[in-house]
Coordinates of C-alpha atoms and ligand atoms in Angstrom, one line a residue:
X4 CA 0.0 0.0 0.0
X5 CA 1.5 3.8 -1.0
X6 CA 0.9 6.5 1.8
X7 CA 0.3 9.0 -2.0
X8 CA 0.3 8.7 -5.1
X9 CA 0.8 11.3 -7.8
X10 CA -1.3 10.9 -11.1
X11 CA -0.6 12.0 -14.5
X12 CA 2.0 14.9 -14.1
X13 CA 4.6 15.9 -16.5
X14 CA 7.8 15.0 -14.3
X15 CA 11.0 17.5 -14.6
X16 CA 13.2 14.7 -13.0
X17 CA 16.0 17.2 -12.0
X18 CA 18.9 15.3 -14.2
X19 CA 18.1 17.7 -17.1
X20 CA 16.3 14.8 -19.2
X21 CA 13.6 16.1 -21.3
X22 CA 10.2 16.1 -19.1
X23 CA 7.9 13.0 -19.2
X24 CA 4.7 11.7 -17.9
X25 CA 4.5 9.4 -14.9
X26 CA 2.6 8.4 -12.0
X27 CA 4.5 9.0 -8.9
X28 CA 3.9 6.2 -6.0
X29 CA 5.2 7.4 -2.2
X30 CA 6.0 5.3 0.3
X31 CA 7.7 5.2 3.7
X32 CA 9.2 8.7 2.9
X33 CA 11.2 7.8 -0.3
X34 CA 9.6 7.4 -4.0
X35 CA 8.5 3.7 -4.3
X36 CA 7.2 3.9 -8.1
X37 CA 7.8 5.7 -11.4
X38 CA 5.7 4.3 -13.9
X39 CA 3.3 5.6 -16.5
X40 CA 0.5 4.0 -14.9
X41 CA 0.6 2.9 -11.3
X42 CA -2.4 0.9 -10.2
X43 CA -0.9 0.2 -6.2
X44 CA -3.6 1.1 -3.8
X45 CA -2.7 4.4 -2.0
X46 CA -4.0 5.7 1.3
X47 CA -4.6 9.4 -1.1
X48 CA -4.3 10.0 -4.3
X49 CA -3.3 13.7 -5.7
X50 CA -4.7 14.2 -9.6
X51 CA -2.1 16.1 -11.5
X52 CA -3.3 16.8 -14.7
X53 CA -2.1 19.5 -15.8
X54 CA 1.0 19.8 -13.2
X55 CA 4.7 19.5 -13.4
X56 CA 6.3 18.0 -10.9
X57 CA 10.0 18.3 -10.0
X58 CA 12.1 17.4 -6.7
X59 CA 12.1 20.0 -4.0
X60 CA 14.1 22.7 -4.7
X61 CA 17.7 22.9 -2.5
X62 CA 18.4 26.6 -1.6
X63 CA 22.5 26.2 -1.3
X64 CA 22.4 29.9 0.2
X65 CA 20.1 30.3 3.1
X66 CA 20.3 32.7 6.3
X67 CA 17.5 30.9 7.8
X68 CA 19.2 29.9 10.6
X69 CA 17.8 32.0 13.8
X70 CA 14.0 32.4 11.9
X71 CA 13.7 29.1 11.6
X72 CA 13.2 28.7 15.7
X73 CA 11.1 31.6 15.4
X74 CA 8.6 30.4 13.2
X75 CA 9.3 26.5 12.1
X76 CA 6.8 26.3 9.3
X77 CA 9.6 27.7 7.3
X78 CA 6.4 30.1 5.1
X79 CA 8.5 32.4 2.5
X80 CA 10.9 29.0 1.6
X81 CA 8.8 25.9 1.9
X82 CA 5.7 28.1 -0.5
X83 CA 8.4 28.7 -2.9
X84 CA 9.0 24.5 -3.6
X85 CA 12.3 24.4 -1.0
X86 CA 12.4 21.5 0.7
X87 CA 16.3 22.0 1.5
X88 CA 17.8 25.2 3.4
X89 CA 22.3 24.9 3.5
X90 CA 22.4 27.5 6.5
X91 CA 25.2 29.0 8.4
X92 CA 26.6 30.6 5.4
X93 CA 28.6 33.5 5.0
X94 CA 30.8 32.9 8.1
X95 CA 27.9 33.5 10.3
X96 CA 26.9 30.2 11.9
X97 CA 24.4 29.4 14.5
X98 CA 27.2 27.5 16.4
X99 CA 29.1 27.5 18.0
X100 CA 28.3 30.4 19.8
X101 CA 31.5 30.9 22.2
X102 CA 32.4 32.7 25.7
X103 CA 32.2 36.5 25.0
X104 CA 31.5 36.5 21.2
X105 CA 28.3 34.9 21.6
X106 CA 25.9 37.8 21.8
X107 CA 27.6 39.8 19.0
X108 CA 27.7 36.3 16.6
X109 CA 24.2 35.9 17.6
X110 CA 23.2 39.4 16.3
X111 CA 25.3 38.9 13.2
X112 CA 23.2 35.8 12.7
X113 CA 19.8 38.0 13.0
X114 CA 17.6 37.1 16.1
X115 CA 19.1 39.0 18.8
X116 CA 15.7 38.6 20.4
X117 CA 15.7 34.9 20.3
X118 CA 16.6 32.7 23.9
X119 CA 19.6 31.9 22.9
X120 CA 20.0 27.9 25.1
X121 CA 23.0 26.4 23.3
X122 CA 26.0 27.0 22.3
X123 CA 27.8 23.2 20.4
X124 CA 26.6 22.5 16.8
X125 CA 24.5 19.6 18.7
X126 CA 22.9 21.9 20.9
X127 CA 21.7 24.2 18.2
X128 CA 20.5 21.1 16.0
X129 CA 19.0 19.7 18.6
X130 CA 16.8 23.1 19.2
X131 CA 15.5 23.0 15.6
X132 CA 14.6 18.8 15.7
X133 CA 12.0 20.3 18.7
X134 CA 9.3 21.2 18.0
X135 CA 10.8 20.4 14.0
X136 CA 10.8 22.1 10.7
X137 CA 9.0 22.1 8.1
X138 CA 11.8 22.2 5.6
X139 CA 15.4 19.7 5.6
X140 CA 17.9 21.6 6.7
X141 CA 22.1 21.4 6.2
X142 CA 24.1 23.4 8.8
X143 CA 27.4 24.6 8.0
X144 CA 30.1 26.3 10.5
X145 CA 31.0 29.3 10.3
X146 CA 34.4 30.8 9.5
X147 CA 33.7 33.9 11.6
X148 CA 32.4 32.2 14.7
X149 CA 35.6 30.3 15.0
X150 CA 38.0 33.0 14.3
X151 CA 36.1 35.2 16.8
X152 CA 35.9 32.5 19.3
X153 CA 39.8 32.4 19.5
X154 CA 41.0 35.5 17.9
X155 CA 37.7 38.0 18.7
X156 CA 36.7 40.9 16.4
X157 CA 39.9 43.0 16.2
X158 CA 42.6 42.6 13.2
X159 CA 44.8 39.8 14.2
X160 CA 46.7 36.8 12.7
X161 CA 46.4 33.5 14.7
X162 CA 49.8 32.3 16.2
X163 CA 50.5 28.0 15.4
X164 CA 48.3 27.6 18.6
X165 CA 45.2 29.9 17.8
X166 CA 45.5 28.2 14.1
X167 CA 45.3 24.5 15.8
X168 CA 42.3 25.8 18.1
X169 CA 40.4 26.9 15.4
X170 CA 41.1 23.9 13.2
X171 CA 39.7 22.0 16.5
X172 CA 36.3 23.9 16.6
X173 CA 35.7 23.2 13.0
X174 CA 36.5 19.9 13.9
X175 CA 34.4 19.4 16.4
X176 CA 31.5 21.2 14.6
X177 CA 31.8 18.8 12.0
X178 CA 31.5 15.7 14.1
X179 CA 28.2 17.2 15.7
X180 CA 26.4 17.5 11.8
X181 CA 28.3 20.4 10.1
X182 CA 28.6 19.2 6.5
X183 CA 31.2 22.0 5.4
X184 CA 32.5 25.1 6.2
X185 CA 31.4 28.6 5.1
X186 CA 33.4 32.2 5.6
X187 CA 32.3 35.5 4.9
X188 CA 36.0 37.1 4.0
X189 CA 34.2 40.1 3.3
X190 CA 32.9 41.2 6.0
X191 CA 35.6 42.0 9.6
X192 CA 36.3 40.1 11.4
X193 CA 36.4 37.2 8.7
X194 CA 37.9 39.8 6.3
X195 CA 41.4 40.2 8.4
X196 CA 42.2 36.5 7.6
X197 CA 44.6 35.5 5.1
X198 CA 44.3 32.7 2.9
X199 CA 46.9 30.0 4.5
X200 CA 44.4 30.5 7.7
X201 CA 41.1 29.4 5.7
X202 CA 43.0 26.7 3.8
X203 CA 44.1 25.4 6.9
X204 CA 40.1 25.0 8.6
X205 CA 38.8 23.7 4.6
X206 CA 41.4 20.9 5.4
X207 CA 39.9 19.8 8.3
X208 CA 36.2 20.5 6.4
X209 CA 37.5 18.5 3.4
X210 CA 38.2 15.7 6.0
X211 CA 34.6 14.8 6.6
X212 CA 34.2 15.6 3.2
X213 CA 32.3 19.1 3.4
X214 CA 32.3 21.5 1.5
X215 CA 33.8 25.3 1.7
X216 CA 31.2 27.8 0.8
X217 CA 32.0 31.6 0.2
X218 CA 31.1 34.8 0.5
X219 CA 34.3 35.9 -1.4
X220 CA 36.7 38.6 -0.5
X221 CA 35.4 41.2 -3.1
X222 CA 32.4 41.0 -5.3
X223 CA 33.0 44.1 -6.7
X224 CA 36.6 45.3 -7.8
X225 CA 38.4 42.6 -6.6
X226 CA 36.4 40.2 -7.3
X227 CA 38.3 38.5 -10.0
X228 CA 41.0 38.1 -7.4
X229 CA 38.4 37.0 -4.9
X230 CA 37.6 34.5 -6.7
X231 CA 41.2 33.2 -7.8
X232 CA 42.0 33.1 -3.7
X233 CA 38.5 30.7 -3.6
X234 CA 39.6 28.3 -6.1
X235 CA 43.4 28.6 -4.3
X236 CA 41.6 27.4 -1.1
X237 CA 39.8 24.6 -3.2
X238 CA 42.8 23.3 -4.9
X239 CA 44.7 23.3 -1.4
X240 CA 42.0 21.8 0.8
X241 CA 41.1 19.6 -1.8
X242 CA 37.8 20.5 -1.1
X243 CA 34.2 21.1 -2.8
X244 CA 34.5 24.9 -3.2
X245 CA 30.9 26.8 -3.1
X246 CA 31.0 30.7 -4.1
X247 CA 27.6 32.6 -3.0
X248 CA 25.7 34.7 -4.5
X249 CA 28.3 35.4 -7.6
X250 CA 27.4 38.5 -9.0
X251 CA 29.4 41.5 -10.7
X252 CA 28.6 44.4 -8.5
X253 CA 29.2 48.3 -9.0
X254 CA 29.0 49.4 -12.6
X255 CA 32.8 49.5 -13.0
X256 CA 33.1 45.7 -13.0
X257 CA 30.1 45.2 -15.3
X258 CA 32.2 44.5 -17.9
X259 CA 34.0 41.6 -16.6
X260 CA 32.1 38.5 -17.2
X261 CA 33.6 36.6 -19.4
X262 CA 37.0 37.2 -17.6
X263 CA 35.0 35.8 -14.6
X264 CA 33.5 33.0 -16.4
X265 CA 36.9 31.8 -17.5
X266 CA 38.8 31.3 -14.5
X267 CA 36.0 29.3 -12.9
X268 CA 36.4 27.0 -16.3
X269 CA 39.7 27.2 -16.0
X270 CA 39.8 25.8 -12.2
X271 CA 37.8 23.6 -13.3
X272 CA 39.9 21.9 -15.9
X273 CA 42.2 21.8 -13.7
X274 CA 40.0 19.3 -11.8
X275 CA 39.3 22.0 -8.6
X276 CA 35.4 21.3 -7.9
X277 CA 34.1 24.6 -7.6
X278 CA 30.5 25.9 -8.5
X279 CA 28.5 29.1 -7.8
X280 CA 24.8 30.0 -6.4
X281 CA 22.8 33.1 -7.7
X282 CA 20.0 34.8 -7.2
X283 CA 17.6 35.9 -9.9
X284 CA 17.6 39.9 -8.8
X285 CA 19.3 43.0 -9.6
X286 CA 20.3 44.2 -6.2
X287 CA 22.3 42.7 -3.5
X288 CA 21.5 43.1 0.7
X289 CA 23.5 43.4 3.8
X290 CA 24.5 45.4 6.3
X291 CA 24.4 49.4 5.7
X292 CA 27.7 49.5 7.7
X293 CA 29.2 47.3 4.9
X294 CA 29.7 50.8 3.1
X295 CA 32.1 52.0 5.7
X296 CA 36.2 52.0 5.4
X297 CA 37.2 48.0 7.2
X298 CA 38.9 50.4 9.8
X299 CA 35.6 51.6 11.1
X300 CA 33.8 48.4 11.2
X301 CA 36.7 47.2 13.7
X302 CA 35.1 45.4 16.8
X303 CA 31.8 44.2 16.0
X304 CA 28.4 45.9 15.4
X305 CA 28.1 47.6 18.8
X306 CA 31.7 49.0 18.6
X307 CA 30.7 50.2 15.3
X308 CA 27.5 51.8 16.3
X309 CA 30.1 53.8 19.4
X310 CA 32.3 54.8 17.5
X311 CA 30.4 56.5 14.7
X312 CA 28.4 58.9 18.0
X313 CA 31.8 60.8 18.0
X314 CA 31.6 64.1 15.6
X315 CA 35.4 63.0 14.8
X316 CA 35.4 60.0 13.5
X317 CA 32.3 61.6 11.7
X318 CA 34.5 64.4 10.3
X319 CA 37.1 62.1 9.7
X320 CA 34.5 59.4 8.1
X321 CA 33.5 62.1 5.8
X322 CA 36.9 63.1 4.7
X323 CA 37.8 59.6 3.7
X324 CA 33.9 59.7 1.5
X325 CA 35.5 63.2 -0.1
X326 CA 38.5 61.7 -1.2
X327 CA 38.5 57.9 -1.5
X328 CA 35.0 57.9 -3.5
X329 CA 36.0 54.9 -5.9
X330 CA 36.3 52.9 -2.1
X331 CA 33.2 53.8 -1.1
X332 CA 31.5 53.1 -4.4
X333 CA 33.6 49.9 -4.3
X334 CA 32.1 48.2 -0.8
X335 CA 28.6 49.5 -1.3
X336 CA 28.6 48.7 -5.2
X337 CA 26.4 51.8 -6.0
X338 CA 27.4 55.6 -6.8
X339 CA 24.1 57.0 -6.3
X340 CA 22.3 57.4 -3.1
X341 CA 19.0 56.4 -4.6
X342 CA 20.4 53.2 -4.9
X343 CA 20.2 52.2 -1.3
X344 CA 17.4 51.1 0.2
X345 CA 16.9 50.5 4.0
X346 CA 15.6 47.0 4.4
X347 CA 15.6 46.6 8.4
X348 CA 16.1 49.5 10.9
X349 CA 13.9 48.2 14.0
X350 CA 14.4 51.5 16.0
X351 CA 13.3 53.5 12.9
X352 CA 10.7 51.6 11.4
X353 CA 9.6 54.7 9.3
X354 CA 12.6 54.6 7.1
X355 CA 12.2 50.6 5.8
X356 CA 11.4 51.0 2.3
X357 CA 12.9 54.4 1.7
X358 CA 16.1 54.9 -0.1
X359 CA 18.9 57.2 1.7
X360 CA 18.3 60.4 -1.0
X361 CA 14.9 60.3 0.2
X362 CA 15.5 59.5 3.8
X363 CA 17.9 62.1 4.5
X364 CA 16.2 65.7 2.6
X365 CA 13.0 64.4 5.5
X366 CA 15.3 64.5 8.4
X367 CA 17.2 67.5 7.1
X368 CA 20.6 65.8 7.0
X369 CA 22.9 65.5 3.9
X370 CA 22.9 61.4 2.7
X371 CA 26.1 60.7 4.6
X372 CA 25.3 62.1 7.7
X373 CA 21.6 60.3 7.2
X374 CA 23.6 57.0 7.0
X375 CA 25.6 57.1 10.2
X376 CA 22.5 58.0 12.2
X377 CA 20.9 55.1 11.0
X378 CA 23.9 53.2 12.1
X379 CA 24.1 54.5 15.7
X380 CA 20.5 54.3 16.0
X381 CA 20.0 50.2 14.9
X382 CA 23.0 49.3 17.3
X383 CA 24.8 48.7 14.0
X384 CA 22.1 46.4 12.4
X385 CA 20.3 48.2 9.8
X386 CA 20.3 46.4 6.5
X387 CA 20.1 48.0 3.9
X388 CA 19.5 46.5 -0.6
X389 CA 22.1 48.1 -3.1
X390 CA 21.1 48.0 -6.7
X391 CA 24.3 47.1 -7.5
X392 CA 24.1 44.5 -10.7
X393 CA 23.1 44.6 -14.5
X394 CA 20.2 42.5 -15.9
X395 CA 22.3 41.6 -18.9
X396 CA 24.8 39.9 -16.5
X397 CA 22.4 38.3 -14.4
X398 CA 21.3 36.2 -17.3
X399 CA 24.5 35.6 -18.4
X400 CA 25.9 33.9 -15.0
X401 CA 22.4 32.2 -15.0
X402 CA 22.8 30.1 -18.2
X403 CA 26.4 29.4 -17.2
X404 CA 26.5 25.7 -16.2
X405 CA 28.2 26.0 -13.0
X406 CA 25.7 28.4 -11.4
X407 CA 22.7 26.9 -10.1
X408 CA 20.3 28.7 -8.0
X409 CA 20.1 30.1 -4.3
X410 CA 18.4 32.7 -2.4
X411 CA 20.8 34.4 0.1
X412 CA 17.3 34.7 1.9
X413 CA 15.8 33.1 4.8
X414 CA 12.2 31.6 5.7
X415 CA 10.1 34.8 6.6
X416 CA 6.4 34.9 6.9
X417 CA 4.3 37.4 6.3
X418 CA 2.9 37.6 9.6
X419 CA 4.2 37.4 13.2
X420 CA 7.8 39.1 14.3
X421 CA 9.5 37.9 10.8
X422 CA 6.7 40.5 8.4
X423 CA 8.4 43.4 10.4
X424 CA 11.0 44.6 7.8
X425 CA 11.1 45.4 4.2
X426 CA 13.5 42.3 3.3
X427 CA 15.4 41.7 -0.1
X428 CA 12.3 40.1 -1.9
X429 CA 14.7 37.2 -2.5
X430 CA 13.2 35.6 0.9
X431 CA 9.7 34.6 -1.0
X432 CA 10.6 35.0 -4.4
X433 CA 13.7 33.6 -5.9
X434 CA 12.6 30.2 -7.5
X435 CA 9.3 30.8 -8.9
X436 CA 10.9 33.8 -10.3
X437 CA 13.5 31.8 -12.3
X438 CA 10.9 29.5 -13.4
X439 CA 8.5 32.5 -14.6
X440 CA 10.6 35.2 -15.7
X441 CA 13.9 33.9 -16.9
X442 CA 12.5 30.4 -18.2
X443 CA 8.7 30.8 -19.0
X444 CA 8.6 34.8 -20.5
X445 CA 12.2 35.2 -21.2
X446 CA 13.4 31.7 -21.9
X447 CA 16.8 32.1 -20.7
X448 CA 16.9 28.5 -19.9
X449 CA 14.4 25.6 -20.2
X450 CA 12.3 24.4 -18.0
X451 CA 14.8 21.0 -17.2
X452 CA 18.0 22.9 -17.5
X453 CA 16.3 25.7 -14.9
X454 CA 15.2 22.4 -12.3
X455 CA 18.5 21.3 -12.8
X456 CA 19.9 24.2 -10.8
X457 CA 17.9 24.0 -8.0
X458 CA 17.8 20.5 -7.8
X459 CA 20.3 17.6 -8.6
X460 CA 23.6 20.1 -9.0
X461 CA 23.5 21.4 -5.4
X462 CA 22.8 18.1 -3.8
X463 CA 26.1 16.6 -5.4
X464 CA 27.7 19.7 -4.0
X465 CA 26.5 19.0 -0.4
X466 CA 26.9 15.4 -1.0
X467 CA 23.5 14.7 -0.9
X468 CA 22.3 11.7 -1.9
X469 CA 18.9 10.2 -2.9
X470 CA 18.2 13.8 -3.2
X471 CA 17.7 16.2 -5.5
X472 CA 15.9 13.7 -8.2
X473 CA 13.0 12.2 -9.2
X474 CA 13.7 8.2 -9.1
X475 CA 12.8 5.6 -7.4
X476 CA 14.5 5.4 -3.8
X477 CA 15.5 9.1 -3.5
X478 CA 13.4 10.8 -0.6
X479 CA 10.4 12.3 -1.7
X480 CA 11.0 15.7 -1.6
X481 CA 8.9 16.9 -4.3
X482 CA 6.5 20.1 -5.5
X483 CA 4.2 20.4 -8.1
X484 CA 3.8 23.6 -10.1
X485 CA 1.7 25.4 -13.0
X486 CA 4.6 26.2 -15.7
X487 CA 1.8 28.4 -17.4
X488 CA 1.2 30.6 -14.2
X489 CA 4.2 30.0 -11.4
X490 CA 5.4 33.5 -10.6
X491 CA 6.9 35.6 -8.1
X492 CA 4.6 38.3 -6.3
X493 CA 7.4 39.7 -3.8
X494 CA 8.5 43.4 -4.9
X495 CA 11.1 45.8 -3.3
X496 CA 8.5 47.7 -1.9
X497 CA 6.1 45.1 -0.9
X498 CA 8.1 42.2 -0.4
X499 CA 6.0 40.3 1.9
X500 CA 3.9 38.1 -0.9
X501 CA 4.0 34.3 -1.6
X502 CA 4.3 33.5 -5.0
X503 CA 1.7 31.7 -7.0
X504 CA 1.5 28.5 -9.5
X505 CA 3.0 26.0 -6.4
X506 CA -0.7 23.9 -5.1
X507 CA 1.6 21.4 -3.6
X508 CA 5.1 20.7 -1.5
X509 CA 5.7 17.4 -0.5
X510 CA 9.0 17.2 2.0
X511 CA 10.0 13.4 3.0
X512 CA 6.5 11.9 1.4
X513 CA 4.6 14.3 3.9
X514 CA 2.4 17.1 2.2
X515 CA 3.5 20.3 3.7
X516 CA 1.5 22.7 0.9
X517 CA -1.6 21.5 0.0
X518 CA -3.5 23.3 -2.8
X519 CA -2.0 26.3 -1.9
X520 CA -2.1 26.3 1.9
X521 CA 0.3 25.1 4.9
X522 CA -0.9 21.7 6.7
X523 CA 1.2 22.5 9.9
X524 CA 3.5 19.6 9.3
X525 CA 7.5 19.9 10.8
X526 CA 8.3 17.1 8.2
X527 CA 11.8 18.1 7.9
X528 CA 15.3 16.8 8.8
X529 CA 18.6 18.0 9.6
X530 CA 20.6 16.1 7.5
Ligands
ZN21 ZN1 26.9 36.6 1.8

């Protein structure tokens, strides 16, 4: 007896072979049956007439990590077809959350709010198995965490000692369930470590056979040297090499794609294993502190928000904007102040949604000085989007076969605590949006090449198997979609909005989106 079967859908398998139609049979969690016409008794049936059905998408570049204990249904992901989350990503990990760094890695992470009741990698894990989630999820340790834990937040290089302690966290993160290792170079204290350091922690990664994931060192106008030093890493750890988010930011470097594009294919005929996540949007997100000179973001978001109260460092803030413009334009990847957006500012929830030319002429303050009130008054947290990118370049990285797709989002909902900001619409609407605009209307890939990308590439990347594709014996992680009408709703402006075109999400043969609407089941793992 099947728990489900699936009747007459058109079945993107996720290997990139041509769609077919099949019957799908579930059973015990895992796909029992693919056959044309399967007559086994099933406890429910779901007609699919009309549907496709591929596996659950795998988002490779999640920051679910702290919202997923506030709100487990895992809304803004699970409604888009993920059935995967890779969190702990850019350097920020949930664990291990050390000693004094704790609160200020907590922060980083985004729940500051949040009971904070562990502090291993098994500790952390163990919080999201109870109550459960409702998507899988695969943790990864943080660079950052681990270089604060020994080294803290101020510019330092580890002695033989602090290298070995480090290597031992990572270590010890990856025997509780880490399955790689992620850094965030650009961002301090991350950003002060030099390459020998990371290859030495991807070694011990590479050991359990993880995977290094990165946000690279520049993505702007070093990134073609950021991206050499990830492949460096790869080649020397011997290691899966992940690079997030790959974009070409600020308007300088727009031109540099194919220059981009051919180191990646040339590390990878040298056999290095690397491979790239993107998301489908114009503008990047992070922290508006991001746009300040590394010297000012010394010491941590607090120490940031300090220092930037005192009218010198102000004065001498400003000086540095008057004559080092092409750095400025450089970390925030914009030249225009219209170009910023404030995403998240808790204490000034009037702002969210306003860019900084508009935000400042209000408050009678010129743009700069608009900015580092915004930083003193969110404790150092306001986030802020940069429309940094160019469409052209976007589809360009998107056809590229070693880019798949990932959202650099995290599971929001548009109610409760996590509807409270104006977030990167990325959160809710990265992978219909693939599937509608770039493959549907502007047919920048096909439909299998597009299911591809979210599917069966990432999970050999995180080494999962029996995920990832349609075939008998994989879990059945699966979600059924309208190709004619799947679309993202979520906007800059109004980004709290599921997309449409998904009825169902099935995650481990349990139906989690049904026609449309949550069932309430945690049917998710930590794998
Ligand atoms: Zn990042």
């Amino acid at each position: 007896m099947l728990d489900v079967v699936i009747k007459d859908a058109v079945v993107v398998d996720g290997t990139g072979k041509p769609a077919f139609k099949a019957d799908i049979g579930i059973a015990a969690g895992r796909i029992a049956v693919v056959a044309r016409d399967v007559q086994q008794e099933a406890k429910r049936t779901i007609q699919a007439e009309g549907l496709y059905l591929a596996p659950g998408f795998i988002d490779p570049h999640s920051h679910s990590d702290s919202t997923l204990l506030v709100n487990p249904q895992a809304e803004s992901k699970i409604r888009q077809g993920v059935t995967t989350e890779v969190i702990g990503n850019c350097g920020f990990s949930p664990a291990p959350l050390l000693d004094a760094t704790a609160e200020e890695m907590w922060t980083a992470v985004g729940a500051p709010d949040l009971d904070v009741t562990w502090t291993s990698m098994t500790e952390y894990l163990e919080r999201l198995r109870h109550p459960g989630i409702a998507v899988n999820v695969v943790p990864l340790v943080g660079h950052t965490n681990v270089r604060a834990a020994v080294l803290g937040f101020d510019e330092l290089q580890p002695s033989t000692e602090q290298q070995a302690e480090m290597e031992r966290l990572v270590q010890e993160a990856m025997e509780q369930g880490a399955r790689g290792l992620s850094s965030g170079l650009y961002y301090p204290p991350g950003h002060y470590a030099q390459t020998e350091e990371v290859v030495g922690l991807a070694r011990v990664a590479a050991h359990w056979d993880g995977v290094y994931a990165s946000h690279i060192r520049s993505e702007s106008d070093r990134l073609l040297e950021a991206v050499a030093e990830a492949v460096e890493i790869g080649e020397q750890a011997e290691i899966q090499v992940e690079i997030a988010h790959l974009k070409l930011s600020g308007y300088r470097n727009w031109e540099g794609v194919d220059r981009l594009l051919s180191i990646l294919e040339d590390a990878c005929s040298r056999g290095v294993r690397v491979g790239c996540d993107q998301y489908p949007y114009t503008a990047s997100a992070t922290w508006l502190s991001a746009i300040l000179p590394y010297w000012a973001q010394e010491g941590g978001t607090k120490a940031v928000a300090e220092r930037l109260r005192d009218a010198e460092v102000r004065a001498h803030l400003r000086k540095d904007w008057e004559e080092n413009r092409a750095e400025w334009e450089e970390r925030a990847g914009t030249r225009d102040w219209t170009d910023i957006l404030v995403s998240d500012c808790g204490a000034r929830p009037e702002v969210m949604g306003q860019n900084i030319a508009e935000i400042a002429p209000d408050e009678g303050k010129d743009p700069l000085e608009a900015v580092f009130d915004l930083i003193v008054d969110s404790q150092g947290q306001a986030l802020a989007v940069f429309f940094d990118q160019l469409e052209d370049n976007v589809r360009t990285l998107m056809r590229h076969p070693l880019v798949v797709i990932g959202s650099d989002g995290n599971a929001l909902a548009p109610y409760g605590v996590l509807s409270q900001s104006k977030p990167h619409p990325r959160s809710y609407g990265t992978f219909p949006r693939v599937l509608g605009r770039y493959v549907r209307e502007e047919k920048v890939l096909s439909l299998e090449e597009a299911v591809k990308k979210m599917t069966s590439v990432s999970a050999e990347r995180f080494g999962l198997t029996d995920r990832g594709v349609v075939r008998e014996g994989a879990w059945a992680d699966l979600v059924l979609f309208h190709a004619q009408t799947v679309a993202d709703r979520a906007t800059f402006t109004d980004p709290h909005q599921y997309p449409v075109g998904i009825p169902y999400v099935i995650v481990n043969g349990v139906v989690v989106i049904e026609q449309g609407q949550h069932t309430g089941a945690l049917a998710g793992q930590v794998l």
